[in-house]
Amino acid sequence: MSAQPLSSNDNDAPITPITPKEGAPASTRKLPPPEKPSDVRRRSHVILSFWLIVLILGLPIWWKTTTIYRADLPLQEMLEWADGKACRPVFPLRISIQATSLQDQEAQNLLRLTQHALDDLNDFAGHHLRLQLGDEKLDSADNGSALIIRLTPGEGTTATLDPYEPILDITYPPNTIPSPTASSSPLATYIASQLRTTFAEEQATISYLLSTNSMPSEHRPLGLSPETTESLAKRTTRSLKYAPTYHLTFSLFTSGPLPSSWNIEGAIDEYMKPVLEVLSPIHNFTIDTQVQLYASPGVQNQILNKEDLSSFINAAEWPLSPSIGGAPTINFIVFIGNQTIANPSQDSPTSQSWLIPQWGTVYLLSLPDDTTHVAAATLKQPLLTFTSHLLSLTGTPESGSLPLRLSTLARIRSADLLLRASSTLGSLARLAMALPSISIPSSVADGVTKTMSHLRLACDNLGGTEGLAHARIAEAEAERAFFEKSMVGQLYFPDEHKIAVYLPLLGPVAVPLVMGLINEIKAWRKRRRERAEKGAEKKEQ
Amino acid sequence: MDGGKVTVGRTAALYAGAAVLRLAIFTLLPDLPDLLTGRVEVSTPVTSFKRCLFLYNHNVSPYDGGVYHQAPLFLLLFSLLPNALSYPIFTYLLYIAIDLLSAGALWKIADSGEAGSSALFSSPRRERRWSGFVIAAIFLFNPFTIATCLGRSTSVFTTCAILHAIAKAVSGAPFSAMVALSFASYLSMYPLLLLPPLLLLCFDRQRPERAKKSILSFAATHVPVVFGVLGLLFGMSYLITGSWEFLPSTYGVQLTLSDLTPNVGLWWYFFIEMFDSFRSFFLAVFWLHLSCYVGGLSVRIRRQPLVVLTLLLGIFAIFKPYPSISDTSLFLAMVPLYRHVFPLMRYSFVIAAVIMYASFLGPAFYYLWIYAGSGNANFFYAITLVWGLGLSLLVCDLMFAVLRDEWELERPEMAGKEIRQI
């Protein structure tokens, strides 16, 4: 479209007359008179003025606007992270032994022996239990130990986990205290095996996590039985992806007009809040509730079979929003009705609730027909079920006391986030290397730098809450850098297509420019030759 | 048509007639101005009267929200007037006055005879020309001019400033010409490209008593004037708005074409379709294309700088980022100055037909696309292409005629013979 006026500038080419119609044969065609030197110079200036703009402004602009910006990425370091070379995920767990009834010397000796026994048992370098002598006054939070072993003399050798504190109470017959010279002691072995049992699940989970990621084999623990792997895999698929905040939606669905209200707030405060509070260092929770009347389930059978459960939720009609805001939603549904779930394998009483992996829980609650208000006490059983399902939806281990399970959850989650961030970094590095034409904006480079510094901090503090916080930031940054929108714009744009972009506009513009330049250069060379010939003639004369 | 003696009475009658016509339309058809204000052919994002006032009247920073893309001094001007909604008559009177001022400047240009005989060149045909009266009348009663005035597009201020810059230049007042050009550039930015030919025009027409010999020293004294006045205007704008945010949202929008509202130009469709990664490159190409004519034309038609100005105005009306019929009306106002070369033009009929075809079908196609829904964007874009074709034919043909006129002075024996361009 721009060819029109441009070519009109070629008007300064000499205008030559058409031979008169009645005119002479072509051989005697009248030649135009020679151009004046001033016209020639002017034409060169015109052509020069166009080419100067093209060369001085056009080319630099072309270079600047079409080169793909590729920020420098520390590719080598990123790959090291992904391969696990940059960080050995080590969880040094400190375990305090409080043995007030023992002499200092005896306690030291017991500790040394137990540590030996532990080291013998342990086959996984990443998960290391380190014993230390604890002080009575300090509790676990202060000295950073994961577990306290409280040794008290008693009748026989027993071990019990305190349900509220991370404390393992061990009683021992006084005569089992090892002598200072003994190289082994049944008590030490007992303590070591107890510890190992307590942390077995955490160890298995972490080694499972490491094995599913691309960690080098020397860090990988051996000896995970297939059954363990399978159950861990099941649990991992069941739990939601880690998010700093979860949104909990409590819904009351009823097929008729009643009940129309429920004291869910009181019930949550009473039965669920305590667990939410202990989970608060790891997750935040937001809560909303709803009541839906005349909600018919997807399956009307009196007894629900296993196959019915998947279609019970009437997704088309029940207002269960997928996700509110950025946080993933966990749904807890209380359905008022007297349907029951068939339990084919066991002869235990029919169950009333089921867990939907990564989604939530449904609880069937049967009430008298004329109930208008569901009291908090009635909701006790549903909420306790929800609470335990919440723990498994967040990926909390199943064995051990609650405090231990939670601290284990924190460690598992940090390891998980660390691994995920590292593998995202690796993918980004491989992407950047595989596609030389992909643009890498500086925001991506920033994200990578941030990710790596937080990963380093997380790696140094694995096992603590700080580590979790850093791993969380690292993972978020890595995801943001990897999914940067502006990177993919050029991805499917092969170089041949650029011709199709440039040619339609620049082609017509370039034709008069190039032709003008060529003509001008030809004319200049001709003039020079003529001048040289003239000079030669003069010399001859 | 040109012989009659122009008396004061005829002048007054012409101006009064133009003013009365506009006022009559304003008062008898009160809906028409607002209709025209909303037309894409009349109002572009950078000249729309509607966009100008709303935010300012509601005490919002006018540059918030990416709606207003015009110079801050317009705000001052319009806020000094009584409210345009309740007392529209004052706005009408302002726009009519601006049109009459433009016509006055055009009259001066025509009467100076610069079009026919400049300092370095006198056309053998220069006697065949229209008087300033006729040229002013053609401008004032041009439907495009009237539509622009009724649509209250702010580009009339730019038109007025450009015409005054040229008028001052031909009357030998280079300083005023530079000041007027700075105002035009401040309002719409693109008139800054007119600086080289305008400098040449000023140089050619400077008063003999204080003439500068060298074009370079002349430029060195006058170019700083332009930038000084521009700096002053920017400073005042900064004082009015309290920040520099007006720069990106007035000139930045013209440079980056962030507002893709359709208009009669060629840019909007192209940049809707453009791949994002090439956008900045092609923006640069389009701007370079727009500005590359300045140098070439100034060198080629050095002897007639007013021709260069006219041709550049025509090129801008086709290729600038947000053209409207207002730019066309400015170009069409300058074209009748070259009455003497009209006989040399080859495609007058085609040009007239194409421009009229496009101006009638344009609104129809826009209606089909936007309101009826039976057409699509290609309809309107196709008609803007035809419009651009018509205008570029006119530019080319005028250039051809002027060059032929120059050439015949050199080669008198060829006058009237058919020629061929090679």
Coordinates of N, CA, C and O in Angstrom, one line a residue, chain B residues 303-360:
Chain B
R303 N 12.8 24.1 -5.0 CA 12.5 25.4 -5.5 C 11.1 25.9 -5.1 O 10.8 27.1 -5.2
Q304 N 10.3 24.9 -4.7 CA 8.9 25.3 -4.3 C 8.6 24.7 -2.9 O 7.9 23.7 -2.9
P305 N 9.0 25.3 -1.8 CA 8.8 24.6 -0.5 C 7.3 24.5 -0.2 O 6.9 23.5 0.5
L306 N 6.5 25.4 -0.7 CA 5.1 25.3 -0.4 C 4.5 24.0 -1.0 O 3.6 23.4 -0.4
V307 N 5.0 23.6 -2.2 CA 4.5 22.3 -2.8 C 4.9 21.2 -1.8 O 4.1 20.3 -1.6
V308 N 6.1 21.2 -1.3 CA 6.5 20.2 -0.4 C 5.5 20.1 0.8 O 5.1 19.0 1.2
L309 N 5.2 21.3 1.4 CA 4.3 21.3 2.5 C 3.0 20.7 2.1 O 2.4 19.9 2.9
T310 N 2.5 21.1 1.0 CA 1.2 20.6 0.5 C 1.2 19.1 0.4 O 0.3 18.4 0.9
L311 N 2.2 18.6 -0.3 CA 2.3 17.2 -0.6 C 2.5 16.4 0.7 O 1.9 15.4 1.0
L312 N 3.3 17.0 1.7 CA 3.4 16.3 3.0 C 2.1 16.2 3.7 O 1.8 15.2 4.3
L313 N 1.3 17.3 3.6 CA 0.0 17.3 4.3 C -0.8 16.2 3.7 O -1.6 15.5 4.4
G314 N -0.7 16.1 2.4 CA -1.5 15.0 1.8 C -1.0 13.6 2.2 O -1.8 12.7 2.5
I315 N 0.3 13.4 2.3 CA 0.9 12.2 2.7 C 0.5 11.9 4.2 O 0.1 10.7 4.5
F316 N 0.5 12.9 5.0 CA 0.1 12.7 6.4 C -1.4 12.3 6.5 O -1.8 11.5 7.3
A317 N -2.2 12.9 5.6 CA -3.6 12.6 5.7 C -3.9 11.1 5.4 O -4.9 10.6 5.8
I318 N -2.9 10.5 4.6 CA -3.1 9.1 4.3 C -2.4 8.2 5.3 O -3.0 7.3 5.8
F319 N -1.2 8.6 5.7 CA -0.4 7.6 6.4 C -0.2 7.9 7.9 O 0.6 7.2 8.5
K320 N -0.8 8.9 8.4 CA -0.5 9.1 9.8 C -1.3 8.2 10.7 O -2.3 7.6 10.2
P321 N -0.9 8.0 11.9 CA -1.6 6.9 12.7 C -3.1 7.1 12.9 O -3.8 6.2 12.9
Y322 N -3.5 8.3 13.2 CA -4.9 8.5 13.4 C -5.5 9.6 12.5 O -5.8 10.7 12.9
P323 N -5.6 9.3 11.2 CA -6.1 10.4 10.3 C -7.6 10.5 10.4 O -8.3 9.5 10.9
S324 N -8.1 11.6 10.0 CA -9.5 11.8 9.9 C -9.8 12.6 8.7 O -8.9 13.1 8.0
I325 N -11.1 12.9 8.5 CA -11.4 13.7 7.3 C -10.9 15.2 7.5 O -10.8 15.9 6.6
S326 N -10.6 15.5 8.7 CA -10.1 16.8 9.0 C -8.7 17.0 8.3 O -8.5 18.1 7.8
D327 N -7.9 16.0 8.4 CA -6.6 16.1 7.7 C -6.8 16.2 6.2 O -6.0 16.9 5.5
T328 N -7.8 15.5 5.7 CA -8.0 15.6 4.3 C -8.5 17.0 3.9 O -8.1 17.5 2.9
S329 N -9.3 17.6 4.8 CA -9.8 18.9 4.5 C -8.7 19.9 4.5 O -8.7 20.8 3.6
L330 N -7.7 19.7 5.3 CA -6.5 20.6 5.3 C -5.8 20.5 4.0 O -5.4 21.5 3.3
F331 N -5.6 19.2 3.5 CA -4.9 19.0 2.3 C -5.7 19.5 1.1 O -5.2 20.2 0.2
L332 N -7.0 19.3 1.1 CA -7.9 19.8 0.0 C -7.9 21.3 0.1 O -8.2 21.9 -1.0
A333 N -7.7 21.9 1.2 CA -7.6 23.4 1.3 C -6.4 23.9 0.6 O -6.4 25.0 0.0
M334 N -5.3 23.2 0.6 CA -4.1 23.6 0.0 C -4.0 23.3 -1.5 O -3.4 24.1 -2.3
V335 N -4.7 22.3 -1.9 CA -4.6 21.9 -3.3 C -5.1 23.0 -4.3 O -4.4 23.2 -5.3
P336 N -6.2 23.7 -4.0 CA -6.6 24.7 -5.0 C -5.6 25.8 -5.2 O -5.7 26.6 -6.2
L337 N -4.6 25.9 -4.3 CA -3.5 26.9 -4.6 C -2.8 26.6 -5.9 O -2.2 27.5 -6.5
Y338 N -2.9 25.4 -6.3 CA -2.2 25.0 -7.6 C -3.1 24.9 -8.7 O -3.0 24.0 -9.6
R339 N -4.1 25.8 -8.8 CA -5.0 25.9 -9.9 C -4.2 25.9 -11.2 O -4.6 25.3 -12.2
H340 N -3.0 26.6 -11.2 CA -2.3 26.7 -12.5 C -1.8 25.4 -13.0 O -1.5 25.3 -14.2
V341 N -1.6 24.4 -12.2 CA -1.1 23.1 -12.7 C -2.2 22.1 -12.9 O -1.9 21.0 -13.4
F342 N -3.4 22.5 -12.6 CA -4.5 21.5 -12.8 C -4.6 21.0 -14.2 O -4.8 19.8 -14.4
P343 N -4.3 21.8 -15.2 CA -4.4 21.3 -16.6 C -3.4 20.2 -16.8 O -3.6 19.4 -17.7
L344 N -2.3 20.1 -16.0 CA -1.3 19.1 -16.2 C -1.6 17.8 -15.5 O -0.9 16.8 -15.7
M345 N -2.6 17.9 -14.7 CA -2.9 16.6 -14.0 C -3.7 15.7 -14.9 O -4.4 16.1 -15.8
R346 N -3.4 14.4 -14.7 CA -3.9 13.4 -15.7 C -5.1 12.7 -15.2 O -5.9 12.1 -16.0
Y347 N -5.3 12.6 -13.9 CA -6.3 11.7 -13.4 C -7.4 12.4 -12.6 O -8.0 11.9 -11.6
S348 N -7.6 13.7 -12.9 CA -8.6 14.5 -12.1 C -9.9 13.8 -11.9 O -10.5 13.7 -10.8
F349 N -10.4 13.2 -13.0 CA -11.7 12.6 -12.9 C -11.7 11.4 -12.0 O -12.5 11.2 -11.1
V350 N -10.7 10.6 -12.2 CA -10.6 9.3 -11.4 C -10.5 9.7 -9.9 O -11.1 9.1 -9.1
I351 N -9.6 10.7 -9.7 CA -9.4 11.1 -8.3 C -10.7 11.6 -7.6 O -11.1 11.1 -6.6
A352 N -11.4 12.4 -8.3 CA -12.7 13.0 -7.8 C -13.7 11.8 -7.6 O -14.3 11.7 -6.5
A353 N -13.7 10.9 -8.6 CA -14.7 9.8 -8.4 C -14.3 8.9 -7.3 O -15.2 8.6 -6.5
V354 N -13.1 8.6 -7.1 CA -12.7 7.7 -6.1 C -12.9 8.3 -4.7 O -13.4 7.6 -3.8
I355 N -12.6 9.6 -4.6 CA -12.8 10.2 -3.2 C -14.3 10.3 -2.9 O -14.7 10.0 -1.8
M356 N -15.1 10.6 -3.9 CA -16.5 10.7 -3.6 C -17.1 9.3 -3.3 O -17.9 9.1 -2.4
Y357 N -16.6 8.3 -4.1 CA -17.1 6.9 -3.9 C -16.8 6.5 -2.5 O -17.6 6.0 -1.7
A358 N -15.5 6.8 -2.1 CA -15.1 6.3 -0.7 C -15.9 7.1 0.4 O -16.3 6.6 1.4
S359 N -16.1 8.4 0.1 CA -16.8 9.2 1.2 C -18.2 8.8 1.3 O -18.8 9.0 2.4
F360 N -18.9 8.3 0.3 CA -20.2 7.9 0.4 C -20.3 6.4 0.9 O -21.2 6.1 1.8

